PDB file of C-alpha atoms in Angstrom:
ATOM      1  CA  MET A 147    -289.462 -22.773-120.865  1.00 83.00           C
ATOM      2  CA  LYS A 148    -287.407 -25.848-121.747  1.00 95.00           C
ATOM      3  CA  ILE A 149    -283.972 -25.900-120.141  1.00 98.00           C
ATOM      4  CA  THR A 150    -281.169 -27.969-121.667  1.00 98.00           C
ATOM      5  CA  LYS A 151    -278.653 -29.436-119.224  1.00 98.00           C
ATOM      6  CA  GLN A 152    -275.379 -30.754-120.586  1.00 98.00           C
ATOM      7  CA  GLN A 153    -273.540 -32.334-117.686  1.00 98.00           C
ATOM      8  CA  ASN A 154    -269.995 -33.637-117.324  1.00 98.00           C
ATOM      9  CA  ILE A 155    -268.660 -32.169-120.570  1.00 98.00           C
ATOM     10  CA  ILE A 156    -264.932 -32.969-120.776  1.00 98.00           C
ATOM     11  CA  ILE A 157    -262.836 -29.798-121.127  1.00 98.00           C
ATOM     12  CA  PRO A 158    -259.253 -30.345-122.379  1.00 98.00           C
ATOM     13  CA  ASN A 159    -256.359 -28.284-121.045  1.00 98.00           C
ATOM     14  CA  SER A 160    -252.855 -29.143-122.225  1.00 98.00           C
ATOM     15  CA  GLU A 161    -251.342 -27.009-119.425  1.00 98.00           C
ATOM     16  CA  THR A 162    -253.075 -28.952-116.628  1.00 98.00           C
ATOM     17  CA  ARG A 163    -255.300 -31.965-117.380  1.00 98.00           C
ATOM     18  CA  GLU A 164    -258.862 -32.547-118.580  1.00 98.00           C
ATOM     19  CA  PHE A 165    -261.752 -31.688-116.264  1.00 98.00           C
ATOM     20  CA  LEU A 166    -265.553 -31.496-116.263  1.00 98.00           C
ATOM     21  CA  ALA A 167    -268.066 -28.710-116.862  1.00 99.00           C
ATOM     22  CA  ASP A 168    -271.865 -28.394-116.979  1.00 99.00           C
ATOM     23  CA  ALA A 169    -273.873 -26.062-119.231  1.00 98.00           C
ATOM     24  CA  TYR A 170    -277.488 -25.016-118.547  1.00 98.00           C
ATOM     25  CA  TYR A 171    -279.382 -22.882-121.060  1.00 98.00           C
ATOM     26  CA  PRO A 172    -282.908 -22.215-122.372  1.00 98.00           C
ATOM     27  CA  GLU A 173    -283.984 -23.366-125.818  1.00 96.00           C
ATOM     28  CA  THR A 174    -284.123 -20.160-127.848  1.00 96.00           C
ATOM     29  CA  ASP A 175    -282.960 -18.711-131.166  1.00 95.00           C
ATOM     30  CA  LYS A 176    -281.357 -15.733-129.400  1.00 95.00           C
ATOM     31  CA  LYS A 177    -277.671 -15.598-128.519  1.00 98.00           C
ATOM     32  CA  LEU A 178    -277.269 -15.788-124.750  1.00 98.00           C
ATOM     33  CA  PRO A 179    -274.895 -14.081-122.307  1.00 98.00           C
ATOM     34  CA  LEU A 180    -272.267 -16.549-121.052  1.00 98.00           C
ATOM     35  CA  VAL A 181    -272.199 -16.731-117.241  1.00 99.00           C
ATOM     36  CA  ILE A 182    -269.395 -18.841-115.729  1.00 99.00           C
ATOM     37  CA  PHE A 183    -269.432 -19.874-112.061  1.00 99.00           C
ATOM     38  CA  VAL A 184    -266.027 -20.353-110.429  1.00 99.00           C
ATOM     39  CA  HIS A 185    -266.029 -22.501-107.264  1.00 98.00           C
ATOM     40  CA  GLY A 186    -263.795 -21.903-104.258  1.00 98.00           C
ATOM     41  CA  TYR A 187    -261.379 -23.799-102.022  1.00 97.00           C
ATOM     42  CA  LYS A 188    -262.550 -27.369-101.305  1.00 97.00           C
ATOM     43  CA  GLY A 189    -265.461 -26.662-103.653  1.00 98.00           C
ATOM     44  CA  TYR A 190    -266.685 -28.400-106.817  1.00 98.00           C
ATOM     45  CA  LYS A 191    -269.365 -27.856-109.440  1.00 98.00           C
ATOM     46  CA  ASP A 192    -271.952 -30.234-107.938  1.00 98.00           C
ATOM     47  CA  TRP A 193    -271.623 -29.000-104.349  1.00 98.00           C
ATOM     48  CA  GLY A 194    -274.763 -28.086-102.389  1.00 98.00           C
ATOM     49  CA  ALA A 195    -277.404 -26.102-104.274  1.00 98.00           C
ATOM     50  CA  TRP A 196    -275.245 -25.077-107.254  1.00 98.00           C
ATOM     51  CA  ASP A 197    -277.429 -27.196-109.614  1.00 98.00           C
ATOM     52  CA  LEU A 198    -280.556 -25.304-108.553  1.00 98.00           C
ATOM     53  CA  MET A 199    -278.676 -22.035-108.967  1.00 98.00           C
ATOM     54  CA  ALA A 200    -277.675 -23.065-112.511  1.00 98.00           C
ATOM     55  CA  GLU A 201    -281.307 -23.815-113.405  1.00 98.00           C
ATOM     56  CA  LYS A 202    -282.466 -20.417-112.159  1.00 98.00           C
ATOM     57  CA  PHE A 203    -279.851 -18.597-114.248  1.00 98.00           C
ATOM     58  CA  ALA A 204    -280.839 -20.612-117.334  1.00 98.00           C
ATOM     59  CA  GLU A 205    -284.521 -19.832-116.758  1.00 98.00           C
ATOM     60  CA  ALA A 206    -283.596 -16.132-116.666  1.00 98.00           C
ATOM     61  CA  GLY A 207    -282.126 -16.376-120.176  1.00 98.00           C
ATOM     62  CA  PHE A 208    -278.428 -17.095-119.636  1.00 98.00           C
ATOM     63  CA  PHE A 209    -275.996 -19.740-120.864  1.00 98.00           C
ATOM     64  CA  PHE A 210    -274.737 -20.799-117.433  1.00 99.00           C
ATOM     65  CA  VAL A 211    -271.581 -22.858-116.949  1.00 99.00           C
ATOM     66  CA  LYS A 212    -270.101 -24.384-113.808  1.00 99.00           C
ATOM     67  CA  PHE A 213    -266.975 -26.515-113.749  1.00 99.00           C
ATOM     68  CA  ASN A 214    -264.436 -28.363-111.613  1.00 98.00           C
ATOM     69  CA  PHE A 215    -260.910 -27.014-111.529  1.00 98.00           C
ATOM     70  CA  SER A 216    -258.606 -29.716-112.904  1.00 98.00           C
ATOM     71  CA  HIS A 217    -256.756 -30.077-109.587  1.00 98.00           C
ATOM     72  CA  ASN A 218    -259.603 -29.539-107.082  1.00 98.00           C
ATOM     73  CA  GLY A 219    -259.365 -33.177-105.950  1.00 98.00           C
ATOM     74  CA  THR A 220    -262.253 -34.561-108.004  1.00 98.00           C
ATOM     75  CA  THR A 221    -261.707 -36.629-111.141  1.00 98.00           C
ATOM     76  CA  VAL A 222    -263.419 -37.027-114.515  1.00 98.00           C
ATOM     77  CA  GLU A 223    -264.573 -40.484-113.342  1.00 98.00           C
ATOM     78  CA  ASP A 224    -265.677 -39.340-109.858  1.00 98.00           C
ATOM     79  CA  PRO A 225    -266.753 -35.667-109.884  1.00 98.00           C
ATOM     80  CA  HIS A 226    -268.632 -35.811-106.557  1.00 96.00           C
ATOM     81  CA  ASN A 227    -265.785 -36.842-104.256  1.00 97.00           C
ATOM     82  CA  PHE A 228    -262.226 -35.829-103.454  1.00 98.00           C
ATOM     83  CA  ALA A 229    -260.915 -39.008-105.055  1.00 97.00           C
ATOM     84  CA  ASP A 230    -257.520 -37.586-106.050  1.00 98.00           C
ATOM     85  CA  LEU A 231    -255.843 -35.943-103.065  1.00 98.00           C
ATOM     86  CA  GLU A 232    -252.488 -35.977-104.885  1.00 98.00           C
ATOM     87  CA  ALA A 233    -253.963 -33.635-107.502  1.00 98.00           C
ATOM     88  CA  PHE A 234    -255.464 -31.478-104.747  1.00 98.00           C
ATOM     89  CA  GLY A 235    -252.026 -31.140-103.159  1.00 98.00           C
ATOM     90  CA  ASN A 236    -250.549 -30.102-106.506  1.00 98.00           C
ATOM     91  CA  ASN A 237    -253.119 -27.415-107.225  1.00 98.00           C
ATOM     92  CA  ASN A 238    -252.045 -23.776-107.499  1.00 98.00           C
ATOM     93  CA  TYR A 239    -253.295 -20.407-108.732  1.00 98.00           C
ATOM     94  CA  SER A 240    -251.527 -20.687-112.114  1.00 98.00           C
ATOM     95  CA  LYS A 241    -253.413 -23.927-112.823  1.00 98.00           C
ATOM     96  CA  GLU A 242    -256.757 -22.422-111.780  1.00 99.00           C
ATOM     97  CA  LEU A 243    -256.292 -19.381-114.042  1.00 98.00           C
ATOM     98  CA  SER A 244    -255.307 -21.684-116.909  1.00 98.00           C
ATOM     99  CA  ASP A 245    -258.411 -23.846-116.347  1.00 99.00           C
ATOM    100  CA  LEU A 246    -260.692 -20.814-116.250  1.00 99.00           C
ATOM    101  CA  GLY A 247    -259.180 -19.617-119.529  1.00 98.00           C
ATOM    102  CA  ALA A 248    -259.824 -23.051-121.058  1.00 98.00           C
ATOM    103  CA  VAL A 249    -263.490 -22.892-119.964  1.00 99.00           C
ATOM    104  CA  ILE A 250    -263.969 -19.452-121.533  1.00 98.00           C
ATOM    105  CA  ASP A 251    -262.263 -20.547-124.762  1.00 98.00           C
ATOM    106  CA  TYR A 252    -264.402 -23.692-124.966  1.00 98.00           C
ATOM    107  CA  PHE A 253    -267.831 -22.126-124.430  1.00 98.00           C
ATOM    108  CA  VAL A 254    -267.337 -18.774-126.147  1.00 98.00           C
ATOM    109  CA  LYS A 255    -267.274 -20.692-129.461  1.00 97.00           C
ATOM    110  CA  ASP A 256    -270.739 -22.177-128.841  1.00 98.00           C
ATOM    111  CA  SER A 257    -273.229 -20.929-131.442  1.00 97.00           C
ATOM    112  CA  LYS A 258    -275.763 -20.196-128.671  1.00 98.00           C
ATOM    113  CA  VAL A 259    -273.398 -17.801-126.848  1.00 98.00           C
ATOM    114  CA  ASP A 260    -273.136 -14.038-127.318  1.00 98.00           C
ATOM    115  CA  ASP A 261    -269.352 -13.592-127.164  1.00 97.00           C
ATOM    116  CA  GLN A 262    -269.762  -9.887-126.363  1.00 97.00           C
ATOM    117  CA  LYS A 263    -271.437 -10.714-123.042  1.00 98.00           C
ATOM    118  CA  ILE A 264    -269.212 -12.776-120.737  1.00 98.00           C
ATOM    119  CA  VAL A 265    -269.687 -12.703-116.966  1.00 98.00           C
ATOM    120  CA  LEU A 266    -267.691 -14.445-114.237  1.00 98.00           C
ATOM    121  CA  ILE A 267    -269.230 -15.287-110.852  1.00 99.00           C
ATOM    122  CA  GLY A 268    -266.559 -16.318-108.360  1.00 99.00           C
ATOM    123  CA  HIS A 269    -267.246 -17.767-104.917  1.00 98.00           C
ATOM    124  CA  SER A 270    -264.725 -17.441-102.056  1.00 98.00           C
ATOM    125  CA  ARG A 271    -261.213 -18.150-103.396  1.00 98.00           C
ATOM    126  CA  GLY A 272    -262.849 -18.450-106.817  1.00 98.00           C
ATOM    127  CA  GLY A 273    -263.703 -14.771-106.408  1.00 98.00           C
ATOM    128  CA  GLY A 274    -260.016 -13.871-106.192  1.00 98.00           C
ATOM    129  CA  ILE A 275    -259.251 -16.012-109.263  1.00 99.00           C
ATOM    130  CA  SER A 276    -262.159 -14.385-111.142  1.00 98.00           C
ATOM    131  CA  ILE A 277    -260.940 -10.875-110.292  1.00 98.00           C
ATOM    132  CA  ILE A 278    -257.482 -11.610-111.707  1.00 98.00           C
ATOM    133  CA  LYS A 279    -258.927 -13.269-114.833  1.00 98.00           C
ATOM    134  CA  THR A 280    -261.250 -10.300-115.429  1.00 98.00           C
ATOM    135  CA  PHE A 281    -258.287  -7.928-115.350  1.00 98.00           C
ATOM    136  CA  GLU A 282    -256.220 -10.168-117.649  1.00 98.00           C
ATOM    137  CA  ASP A 283    -258.904 -11.106-120.204  1.00 98.00           C
ATOM    138  CA  GLU A 284    -260.598  -8.172-121.947  1.00 97.00           C
ATOM    139  CA  ARG A 285    -263.374 -10.458-123.260  1.00 97.00           C
ATOM    140  CA  ILE A 286    -264.903 -10.475-119.770  1.00 98.00           C
ATOM    141  CA  ASN A 287    -267.296  -7.567-119.279  1.00 96.00           C
ATOM    142  CA  GLY A 288    -269.057  -8.566-116.070  1.00 98.00           C
ATOM    143  CA  LEU A 289    -267.664  -9.729-112.718  1.00 98.00           C
ATOM    144  CA  ILE A 290    -269.648 -10.818-109.674  1.00 99.00           C
ATOM    145  CA  THR A 291    -267.913 -11.914-106.476  1.00 99.00           C
ATOM    146  CA  LEU A 292    -269.715 -14.033-103.872  1.00 99.00           C
ATOM    147  CA  ALA A 293    -268.103 -14.088-100.403  1.00 98.00           C
ATOM    148  CA  SER A 294    -264.788 -13.383-102.121  1.00 98.00           C
ATOM    149  CA  VAL A 295    -261.363 -13.059-100.573  1.00 98.00           C
ATOM    150  CA  ASP A 296    -259.534  -9.755-101.118  1.00 98.00           C
ATOM    151  CA  THR A 297    -256.099 -11.417-101.300  1.00 98.00           C
ATOM    152  CA  LEU A 298    -254.718 -14.757-102.442  1.00 98.00           C
ATOM    153  CA  ASP A 299    -251.877 -14.543 -99.933  1.00 98.00           C
ATOM    154  CA  ARG A 300    -253.622 -16.851 -97.486  1.00 96.00           C
ATOM    155  CA  PHE A 301    -250.639 -19.021 -96.621  1.00 97.00           C
ATOM    156  CA  PRO A 302    -249.057 -20.051 -93.310  1.00 97.00           C
ATOM    157  CA  LYS A 303    -246.762 -17.361 -91.891  1.00 97.00           C
ATOM    158  CA  ASN A 304    -243.400 -17.239 -90.071  1.00 98.00           C
ATOM    159  CA  GLU A 305    -242.558 -20.504 -88.289  1.00 98.00           C
ATOM    160  CA  ALA A 306    -245.482 -22.365 -89.878  1.00 97.00           C
ATOM    161  CA  LEU A 307    -244.251 -21.313 -93.334  1.00 98.00           C
ATOM    162  CA  GLU A 308    -240.705 -22.442 -92.537  1.00 98.00           C
ATOM    163  CA  ASN A 309    -242.037 -25.761 -91.308  1.00 98.00           C
ATOM    164  CA  TRP A 310    -244.076 -26.195 -94.511  1.00 98.00           C
ATOM    165  CA  LYS A 311    -240.934 -25.528 -96.568  1.00 98.00           C
ATOM    166  CA  LYS A 312    -238.950 -28.069 -94.544  1.00 98.00           C
ATOM    167  CA  GLU A 313    -241.633 -30.788 -94.559  1.00 98.00           C
ATOM    168  CA  GLY A 314    -242.765 -30.124 -98.135  1.00 98.00           C
ATOM    169  CA  VAL A 315    -246.437 -30.614 -97.217  1.00 98.00           C
ATOM    170  CA  TYR A 316    -249.052 -29.606 -94.667  1.00 97.00           C
ATOM    171  CA  TYR A 317    -252.530 -31.071 -94.205  1.00 97.00           C
ATOM    172  CA  VAL A 318    -255.960 -29.563 -93.679  1.00 97.00           C
ATOM    173  CA  VAL A 319    -258.792 -31.762 -92.400  1.00 97.00           C
ATOM    174  CA  ASN A 320    -261.978 -31.526 -94.448  1.00 97.00           C
ATOM    175  CA  GLY A 321    -264.709 -31.022 -91.830  1.00 94.00           C
ATOM    176  CA  ARG A 322    -267.338 -32.801 -93.936  1.00 95.00           C
ATOM    177  CA  THR A 323    -265.430 -35.780 -95.350  1.00 96.00           C
ATOM    178  CA  LYS A 324    -262.793 -36.018 -92.561  1.00 97.00           C
ATOM    179  CA  GLN A 325    -260.097 -36.450 -95.230  1.00 98.00           C
ATOM    180  CA  GLU A 326    -256.634 -35.051 -94.553  1.00 98.00           C
ATOM    181  CA  MET A 327    -256.096 -32.875 -97.612  1.00 98.00           C
ATOM    182  CA  PRO A 328    -252.465 -32.167 -98.562  1.00 98.00           C
ATOM    183  CA  HIS A 329    -250.974 -28.865 -99.674  1.00 98.00           C
ATOM    184  CA  TYR A 330    -247.549 -29.297-101.219  1.00 98.00           C
ATOM    185  CA  TYR A 331    -245.014 -26.502-100.906  1.00 98.00           C
ATOM    186  CA  GLN A 332    -245.109 -25.972-104.693  1.00 98.00           C
ATOM    187  CA  PHE A 333    -248.342 -24.039-104.084  1.00 98.00           C
ATOM    188  CA  TYR A 334    -246.455 -21.312-102.224  1.00 98.00           C
ATOM    189  CA  GLU A 335    -243.545 -21.394-104.686  1.00 98.00           C
ATOM    190  CA  ASP A 336    -245.973 -20.855-107.571  1.00 98.00           C
ATOM    191  CA  PHE A 337    -247.463 -17.857-105.754  1.00 98.00           C
ATOM    192  CA  GLU A 338    -244.105 -16.388-104.812  1.00 98.00           C
ATOM    193  CA  LYS A 339    -242.640 -16.494-108.301  1.00 97.00           C
ATOM    194  CA  ASP A 340    -245.652 -14.654-109.768  1.00 98.00           C
ATOM    195  CA  GLU A 341    -246.768 -12.570-106.781  1.00 97.00           C
ATOM    196  CA  TYR A 342    -247.410  -9.474-108.898  1.00 98.00           C
ATOM    197  CA  ARG A 343    -249.806 -11.400-111.150  1.00 98.00           C
ATOM    198  CA  PHE A 344    -251.692 -12.787-108.164  1.00 98.00           C
ATOM    199  CA  ASP A 345    -252.242  -9.350-106.572  1.00 98.00           C
ATOM    200  CA  VAL A 346    -256.038  -9.260-106.152  1.00 98.00           C
ATOM    201  CA  GLU A 347    -255.997  -5.648-104.931  1.00 98.00           C
ATOM    202  CA  ARG A 348    -254.200  -4.419-108.049  1.00 98.00           C
ATOM    203  CA  ALA A 349    -256.476  -6.448-110.348  1.00 98.00           C
ATOM    204  CA  THR A 350    -259.588  -5.087-108.569  1.00 98.00           C
ATOM    205  CA  GLU A 351    -258.429  -1.502-109.019  1.00 98.00           C
ATOM    206  CA  MET A 352    -257.676  -2.018-112.711  1.00 97.00           C
ATOM    207  CA  ALA A 353    -260.563  -4.272-113.785  1.00 96.00           C
ATOM    208  CA  LYS A 354    -262.545  -2.673-116.626  1.00 94.00           C
ATOM    209  CA  ALA A 355    -265.680  -4.811-116.260  1.00 98.00           C
ATOM    210  CA  HIS A 356    -268.950  -4.009-114.490  1.00 98.00           C
ATOM    211  CA  VAL A 357    -268.416  -5.297-110.929  1.00 98.00           C
ATOM    212  CA  LEU A 358    -270.890  -6.484-108.278  1.00 98.00           C
ATOM    213  CA  VAL A 359    -269.557  -7.487-104.848  1.00 98.00           C
ATOM    214  CA  ILE A 360    -271.904  -9.709-102.784  1.00 99.00           C
ATOM    215  CA  HIS A 361    -271.201 -10.885 -99.237  1.00 99.00           C
ATOM    216  CA  GLY A 362    -273.064 -12.147 -96.181  1.00 98.00           C
ATOM    217  CA  THR A 363    -272.646 -10.141 -92.973  1.00 98.00           C
ATOM    218  CA  ASN A 364    -272.343 -13.374 -90.945  1.00 98.00           C
ATOM    219  CA  ASP A 365    -269.678 -15.051 -93.110  1.00 98.00           C
ATOM    220  CA  GLU A 366    -267.711 -17.394 -90.857  1.00 97.00           C
ATOM    221  CA  SER A 367    -264.937 -18.131 -93.408  1.00 98.00           C
ATOM    222  CA  VAL A 368    -264.213 -14.823 -95.179  1.00 98.00           C
ATOM    223  CA  ASN A 369    -264.946 -11.683 -93.169  1.00 98.00           C
ATOM    224  CA  VAL A 370    -267.339  -9.180 -94.728  1.00 98.00           C
ATOM    225  CA  LYS A 371    -264.527  -6.600 -94.500  1.00 98.00           C
ATOM    226  CA  ASN A 372    -263.058  -8.336 -97.571  1.00 98.00           C
ATOM    227  CA  ALA A 373    -266.098  -7.214 -99.584  1.00 98.00           C
ATOM    228  CA  GLU A 374    -265.957  -3.674 -98.232  1.00 98.00           C
ATOM    229  CA  HIS A 375    -262.267  -3.523 -99.164  1.00 98.00           C
ATOM    230  CA  LEU A 376    -262.919  -4.725-102.736  1.00 98.00           C
ATOM    231  CA  HIS A 377    -265.619  -2.079-103.106  1.00 98.00           C
ATOM    232  CA  ILE A 378    -263.232   0.675-101.918  1.00 98.00           C
ATOM    233  CA  LEU A 379    -260.575  -0.540-104.367  1.00 98.00           C
ATOM    234  CA  ASN A 380    -263.064  -0.337-107.252  1.00 98.00           C
ATOM    235  CA  PRO A 381    -265.417   2.574-106.451  1.00 96.00           C
ATOM    236  CA  ASN A 382    -267.446   1.933-109.623  1.00 97.00           C
ATOM    237  CA  SER A 383    -268.433  -1.466-108.236  1.00 98.00           C
ATOM    238  CA  GLU A 384    -271.755  -2.141-106.544  1.00 98.00           C
ATOM    239  CA  LEU A 385    -271.666  -3.568-103.005  1.00 98.00           C
ATOM    240  CA  PHE A 386    -274.579  -5.775-101.935  1.00 98.00           C
ATOM    241  CA  LEU A 387    -274.537  -7.155 -98.394  1.00 98.00           C
ATOM    242  CA  ILE A 388    -276.997  -9.819 -97.225  1.00 98.00           C
ATOM    243  CA  GLU A 389    -277.841  -9.541 -93.539  1.00 98.00           C
ATOM    244  CA  ASN A 390    -276.941 -12.608 -91.461  1.00 98.00           C
ATOM    245  CA  ALA A 391    -275.995 -14.714 -94.518  1.00 98.00           C
ATOM    246  CA  ASN A 392    -273.129 -17.172 -94.042  1.00 98.00           C
ATOM    247  CA  HIS A 393    -270.263 -18.092 -96.377  1.00 98.00           C
ATOM    248  CA  THR A 394    -272.401 -20.311 -98.632  1.00 98.00           C
ATOM    249  CA  PHE A 395    -275.591 -18.204 -98.383  1.00 98.00           C
ATOM    250  CA  GLY A 396    -277.517 -20.930 -96.573  1.00 98.00           C
ATOM    251  CA  SER A 397    -276.485 -23.799 -98.841  1.00 98.00           C
ATOM    252  CA  LYS A 398    -274.750 -26.960 -97.608  1.00 97.00           C
ATOM    253  CA  GLU A 399    -273.591 -30.328 -98.924  1.00 97.00           C
ATOM    254  CA  PRO A 400    -275.654 -32.335 -99.509  1.00 97.00           C
ATOM    255  CA  TRP A 401    -278.581 -30.027-100.373  1.00 98.00           C
ATOM    256  CA  GLU A 402    -281.693 -32.191-100.391  1.00 97.00           C
ATOM    257  CA  GLU A 403    -284.445 -29.606-100.830  1.00 98.00           C
ATOM    258  CA  ASP A 404    -286.124 -28.713-104.121  1.00 97.00           C
ATOM    259  CA  ASN A 405    -285.666 -24.973-103.718  1.00 98.00           C
ATOM    260  CA  LEU A 406    -282.712 -22.673-103.215  1.00 98.00           C
ATOM    261  CA  PRO A 407    -282.006 -21.529 -99.660  1.00 98.00           C
ATOM    262  CA  LYS A 408    -283.495 -18.083 -99.048  1.00 98.00           C
ATOM    263  CA  GLU A 409    -280.197 -16.176 -98.969  1.00 98.00           C
ATOM    264  CA  LEU A 410    -278.799 -17.909-102.068  1.00 98.00           C
ATOM    265  CA  ASN A 411    -282.049 -17.172-103.893  1.00 98.00           C
ATOM    266  CA  THR A 412    -281.572 -13.489-103.010  1.00 98.00           C
ATOM    267  CA  VAL A 413    -278.016 -13.710-104.394  1.00 98.00           C
ATOM    268  CA  VAL A 414    -279.171 -15.225-107.700  1.00 98.00           C
ATOM    269  CA  GLU A 415    -281.984 -12.688-108.129  1.00 98.00           C
ATOM    270  CA  LYS A 416    -279.544  -9.835-107.511  1.00 98.00           C
ATOM    271  CA  CYS A 417    -277.038 -11.293-110.008  1.00 98.00           C
ATOM    272  CA  ILE A 418    -279.726 -11.691-112.687  1.00 98.00           C
ATOM    273  CA  GLU A 419    -280.915  -8.105-112.177  1.00 98.00           C
ATOM    274  CA  PHE A 420    -277.325  -6.783-112.304  1.00 98.00           C
ATOM    275  CA  ILE A 421    -276.424  -8.638-115.518  1.00 98.00           C
ATOM    276  CA  LYS A 422    -279.636  -7.601-117.281  1.00 98.00           C
ATOM    277  CA  ASP A 423    -279.143  -3.957-116.238  1.00 97.00           C
ATOM    278  CA  ARG A 424    -275.458  -3.721-117.183  1.00 95.00           C
ATOM    279  CA  MET A 425    -275.059  -5.931-120.266  1.00 91.00           C
TER     280      MET A 425
END
């Protein structure tokens, strides 16, 4: 089967700024379900084994899209590095939801896409964003979370919060690149002014889509209890735990092998089965 790869498509968004997306799909006359992958905190579309994952979804008969949030720290000119830390520091949940909406709007118009079959796959913080978008956008009829958080209220507390407010910025060191990545206080202000909208628990309870919750039992970044909680909040969801899998299901950056890591391959196979069964 011939797979078409359109990489670094420029997506406009007047509310944020332009950013890049990739589309992978098989050559066929049939209309294809649109599957959109939403990366997490300090993530980007070309991280680790996401390209191999995209190919596997396309081979299974899906129009698969992955993209960079406009303020994730990458740029249109340099999508593989955190070349714009000022943008990273000015990111917030409102911008991410706006970007995700722009991606859906852009690709749903493609003649190869079945606009009645739209699925979001959100990893880590991208899972929380995907849950909220699924509740807000009735076009979305499938939601899959991978190692997702169960709340977006993951900010410093008490004295650390007061210090952030006073200083206007705090820094997190990126373990891989060693960059000091800024978080400006506007991030918390954006959350606080729209806290009801950003309530992942409420959105999970009220989401009308088919929901699959996937998590590794050895996740070092987001405890597996987050997945169990999401499943309790939405009893119609399916919970799929992968024994001993970590936060990225065995993938890392850079990923230099030709095949998916075992745990991520299990994830993709489960996702494909779920979408084909439910859509």
